[in-house]
Amino acid sequence: MTRLVELIDVRKVYDGGAQHPALNGISLGVERGEFLAVMGPSGSGKSTLLNVVAGLDRPTSGRVLVDGRDLGRAGEAELARYRRSGVGFVFQFFNLLGSLTVLENVMVAAQLAGSGTAAARQRARELLAQLGIADQSGRYPARLSGGQQQRVAIARALVNQPLMLLADEPTGALDSRSGDQVMELLVELNRGGQTVLLVTHDAKLAARYAGRVVSLVDGRVADDVVLQPSTARAAEVVRVRVEEVAG
Amino acid sequence: MSAVTTKVLGDLRRRRLQAAVIAIVIFLASGTTTLGLTLLQTSSDPWERAFEAQRGAHLTVLFDRHKVDSQQLAGTPGLIGASLAGGPWPWVASSYELGTHRAIGGGGFSFPLVTVGRESPQSDVEVLRLVAGRWVQGPGEIVITRSFADLNHVRLGDRMRSLGTLERRALVVVGEASDIDEADAEWGTQFAWVTESQLPLLAPDWGYKMVYRFSHAPSEPELRDKLARLHAALPAGAVQASLNYLLLRKVFNGTNQIALAFFVAFGIFALLACAATVANLVIGIVIANYREIGIMKAVGFTPLQVVGTLVAQMQLPTLAGCLFGIPAGVALSVSLVDQAEASLALPSEPLFAPAMALATLLIVIGVVLVAAALPGLRAGRLSAVDAISMGTAPRGGRREPAAGLLRRLPLPRTVALGAGDALARPLRGALTVLAVLVGVATLVFATGLRTSVQNLVDINFGNRITDVLVQRANAYPDQKVMATLAAQPETALVVAMAGGKVVVPGVADPVEVNAYRGDSARLGIPVSRGRWFGGPGEVVATRAVLEEAHLKVGDSFQGLIGGKAVQLRIVGQVFSFNNSAALLRPTDLGRELEMDLSTQAQGAPDSQPIRYSVKLKPGSDADAYARRVQATEPDFLDASAFRPPTVSFIGFLNSVMLLLAAVLALIAMAGVFNTMLLNTRERARDTAVLKALGMTPAQVLAMVAAGAVVLGIGGGLLGLPAGVGVYRAMMQAAETGFGLHMPESVFTVFSAPGLLVLALAGVAVALLGSLLPARWAARTRVADVLHSE
């Protein structure tokens, strides 16, 4: 595996928050094809880390390199272009566009990346079929269950074959069964070579599905564990170590 | 402080920007409305005051001194029941030269002076008000009207030469007077005064003028009856012409009425646009704050209190807007009324109509109340539970067919998305389109009206083929003029015109005649019905003649020209806005007949033209030609390149319309701004998602702008027929009010490209209104929006 993402001493300070930076000198690497889970309690900086890697936010200092590109030096337009095909974002609350159908929600990401309507439609249909929700193509998001909506969001995230998939608490708004289904999907994608960066507060989830778990506490990397194929013992190890550091 | 007050103030703090938008919109609308209402109250007042102050004449009559003498005339007041009278004063229409070889009137002898001999400005009727200098005291002195002096830059002490006789008597301007009978010098013939003994020496064809005043203001039929009695009592042909106060008042107030119509119409438009903007804003607040409204009700606000908070947060900025807008409207109306009063030599009086200011305040508050209360009632009727659940339910796929259709347009994705967003909330979109519609309709209406007035001026002044206008003094022979013109190599066509009179059965006074020699059809005088005359015996008449004589195109009648009966046939109706030479007849109300000189010669064989319209060959220098002709006889010829004079009323109209159209455009822009602000705030999450997916800031801007364009196109396209409709209605009202029948060319004001430009103005206004909200949306911080959930 080669390194896809490199964070070098990244700090992020919000206005008035100099005493408690959201990210406090993080150095971290993500390999291609890796399934990395970022864990931590509320306020630990995990969402900020995701935003920085996604190009949604800029670091106050330090460098963020993605596929060799320094995101800190990129302008807004360049970051937008990066987001089109560099990352696929899956949000906790799905964030589908309510005025578009399922198919259109997936297509719009492709069209923003410059794909023609026909090609975008074709690709969207393929993905929806792959994710088992092709029969929902003509419906509006409000008519779908949470799990279905998250599948649509995943399809949208994958439509441009991004370098990596960023998932921010993707199961947070789902019941356990739907959540498991979504996680199984992400694992399957990862097995296919998709780099996945997952943010979660759920240690069990992280240990069960990720290949590596990074724990953040107060904006710093508290722990970085490469896991063997998930076992209950591994989950327990991760949980204990996070508690130790947080305590 | 009550709970409602606390809530209202808190909401206003939160919505400062929108409150400011409302205040600005109301400022503009209330100012415009105040202007209109104040002018409405005062428009006829200055003329009435001046008329009474000067003991104006209800009836003015000109007599032929060869048919009736001054002693007979002295008995005429009793004949017609006049309570007061002035005269008989000698009068004559004469042309004057000012300084060295420069004729008066800009374009030649366009405005001959009706000179009256009076020993004093005081009289039982028609008191003349001196505004500069003194009255004439002996021979060689003349008093002119202030309007005439201003137009032609004549000062006290300047010398004028009467060209009515070969002696060319010189007169010194010793005073300026204001006369209630005078129309503005740009439109109408002006008076001048000399001593009674001086008058007959200025021109041989002088007559007598009498003015009458009655104990009560007579109506039109009563005035006709009195004239009929004069005709009956005096020898035939003794009465040459007449003028009544009703006509003068209509003329004086004419321009004011047009301006007044603007202001009232603009005020109504402005209020309509305001109502749409306010309603839009309240609806947006209600939709965005269902949860808050539910909490208010849960806490204990009554439905009325809920509505009250919504209404109050609209009324407070409304009051702020009125606080500045109403005084601004009053201030603007003062300057307009001052102009009118100054022209009548009335002292400027402080103009404040408290009733009108209060009326404006109440109207504006009422409009805002209705616009805010109606949508607010919906919020008030909701139960607390319903409101909270509506406010917390996830935004579902509310499907609006029109919006969906627009989103699927074969356009770049960002543009299509933005276009669909414009109609995602149909009522909001419709109200915004209404605001833009009003703005565009105003522009269309204003453009049409302005062009129509210009067309009217062109008809009045613009003989379309005339390059050079030549006028001769009576003493200079017609043959010499024709010979001079024929000798110029550039001369392509000469149409000569003589004046005269014809008695038409059924018409109280002799009718003014314009008799042409040459190919007069090429002058381009508009014929509103029938055709131009083609041969001897054929005439074209104004509407006033036809109506008074109960004739129509195609009828024949026997007219008296020079006392001889001449058979005449009406072949056409001509529109005349002309103020002709012999007497004030300042409008189409003007009775005129157009005929060939050969027709007039059947009764008055000595008729001779005094004006010559010259058409030059292409490429000729009109100024050089005029100078050359002038040089052949500097004293008795006036030759000048013809240019329709600038009428200051047009300039005034342009300024007013520009101002008012700008006001409406600003209001429309504010409406669009408000809507786009609501839309972008509601769609902040969607915009953040799109940016997360890779939409650039420029694309976000384009998306928002696309929505504005859709609204602008809607408002623009609908505004066109609305504006044309209002324009037509106003012109109809003007025709009826003035008793005009305007030729179709007056209404030829719109062209397809022109209308397209006006429709695009709606798009431009919408785009400008969306600029700031678009920029703010483009700057959305994705992380803040998405992670604030």
Coordinates of N, CA and C in Angstrom, one line a residue, chain B residues 269 437-449 715-731 749-750 755 758:
Chain B
F269 N -48.6 51.7 -7.9 CA -47.6 50.6 -8.3 C -46.7 50.3 -7.1
L437 N -42.9 42.4 -11.9 CA -43.9 42.8 -12.9 C -44.3 44.2 -12.7
V438 N -44.5 44.7 -11.5 CA -44.8 46.1 -11.3 C -43.7 47.0 -11.7
G439 N -42.5 46.6 -11.5 CA -41.4 47.4 -11.9 C -41.3 47.5 -13.4
V440 N -41.5 46.4 -14.1 CA -41.4 46.4 -15.5 C -42.6 47.1 -16.2
A441 N -43.8 46.9 -15.6 CA -45.0 47.5 -16.1 C -44.8 49.1 -16.0
T442 N -44.2 49.5 -14.9 CA -44.0 50.9 -14.7 C -43.1 51.5 -15.8
L443 N -42.0 50.7 -16.1 CA -41.0 51.1 -17.1 C -41.7 51.2 -18.4
V444 N -42.5 50.2 -18.7 CA -43.2 50.2 -20.0 C -44.2 51.3 -20.2
F445 N -44.9 51.6 -19.1 CA -45.9 52.6 -19.1 C -45.2 54.0 -19.2
A446 N -44.2 54.2 -18.5 CA -43.5 55.4 -18.5 C -42.8 55.7 -19.9
T447 N -42.2 54.7 -20.4 CA -41.6 54.8 -21.7 C -42.7 55.2 -22.8
G448 N -43.8 54.4 -22.7 CA -44.9 54.7 -23.7 C -45.4 56.1 -23.6
L449 N -45.6 56.5 -22.4 CA -46.2 57.8 -22.1 C -45.3 58.9 -22.6
G715 N -41.5 38.1 -14.4 CA -42.0 39.4 -14.1 C -41.9 40.3 -15.4
G716 N -40.8 40.1 -16.1 CA -40.6 40.9 -17.3 C -41.7 40.6 -18.4
L717 N -41.9 39.3 -18.6 CA -42.8 38.9 -19.7 C -44.3 39.3 -19.3
L718 N -44.6 39.2 -18.0 CA -46.0 39.6 -17.6 C -46.1 41.1 -17.5
G719 N -45.0 41.7 -17.2 CA -45.0 43.2 -17.0 C -45.3 43.9 -18.3
L720 N -44.9 43.3 -19.4 CA -45.0 43.9 -20.7 C -46.5 44.2 -21.0
P721 N -47.3 43.2 -21.1 CA -48.7 43.5 -21.3 C -49.4 44.3 -20.3
A722 N -49.0 44.2 -19.0 CA -49.6 45.0 -18.0 C -49.2 46.4 -18.2
G723 N -48.0 46.7 -18.5 CA -47.5 48.1 -18.8 C -48.2 48.7 -20.0
V724 N -48.3 47.9 -21.0 CA -49.0 48.4 -22.2 C -50.5 48.7 -22.0
G725 N -51.1 47.8 -21.2 CA -52.5 48.0 -20.8 C -52.7 49.3 -20.0
V726 N -51.8 49.5 -19.0 CA -51.9 50.7 -18.2 C -51.7 52.0 -19.1
Y727 N -50.7 51.8 -20.0 CA -50.4 53.0 -20.9 C -51.6 53.3 -21.7
R728 N -52.2 52.3 -22.3 CA -53.4 52.5 -23.1 C -54.5 53.1 -22.3
A729 N -54.7 52.6 -21.1 CA -55.8 53.1 -20.2 C -55.6 54.6 -19.9
M730 N -54.3 54.9 -19.6 CA -54.0 56.3 -19.3 C -54.2 57.2 -20.5
M731 N -53.8 56.8 -21.7 CA -53.9 57.6 -22.9 C -55.4 57.8 -23.2
V749 N -45.6 53.7 -30.1 CA -44.6 54.0 -29.1 C -43.7 52.7 -28.8
F750 N -44.3 51.6 -29.1 CA -43.6 50.3 -28.8 C -43.1 49.6 -30.0
L755 N -39.6 46.5 -26.6 CA -40.2 45.8 -25.5 C -39.3 44.7 -25.0
L758 N -37.1 46.2 -22.5 CA -37.8 46.5 -21.2 C -38.1 45.2 -20.4

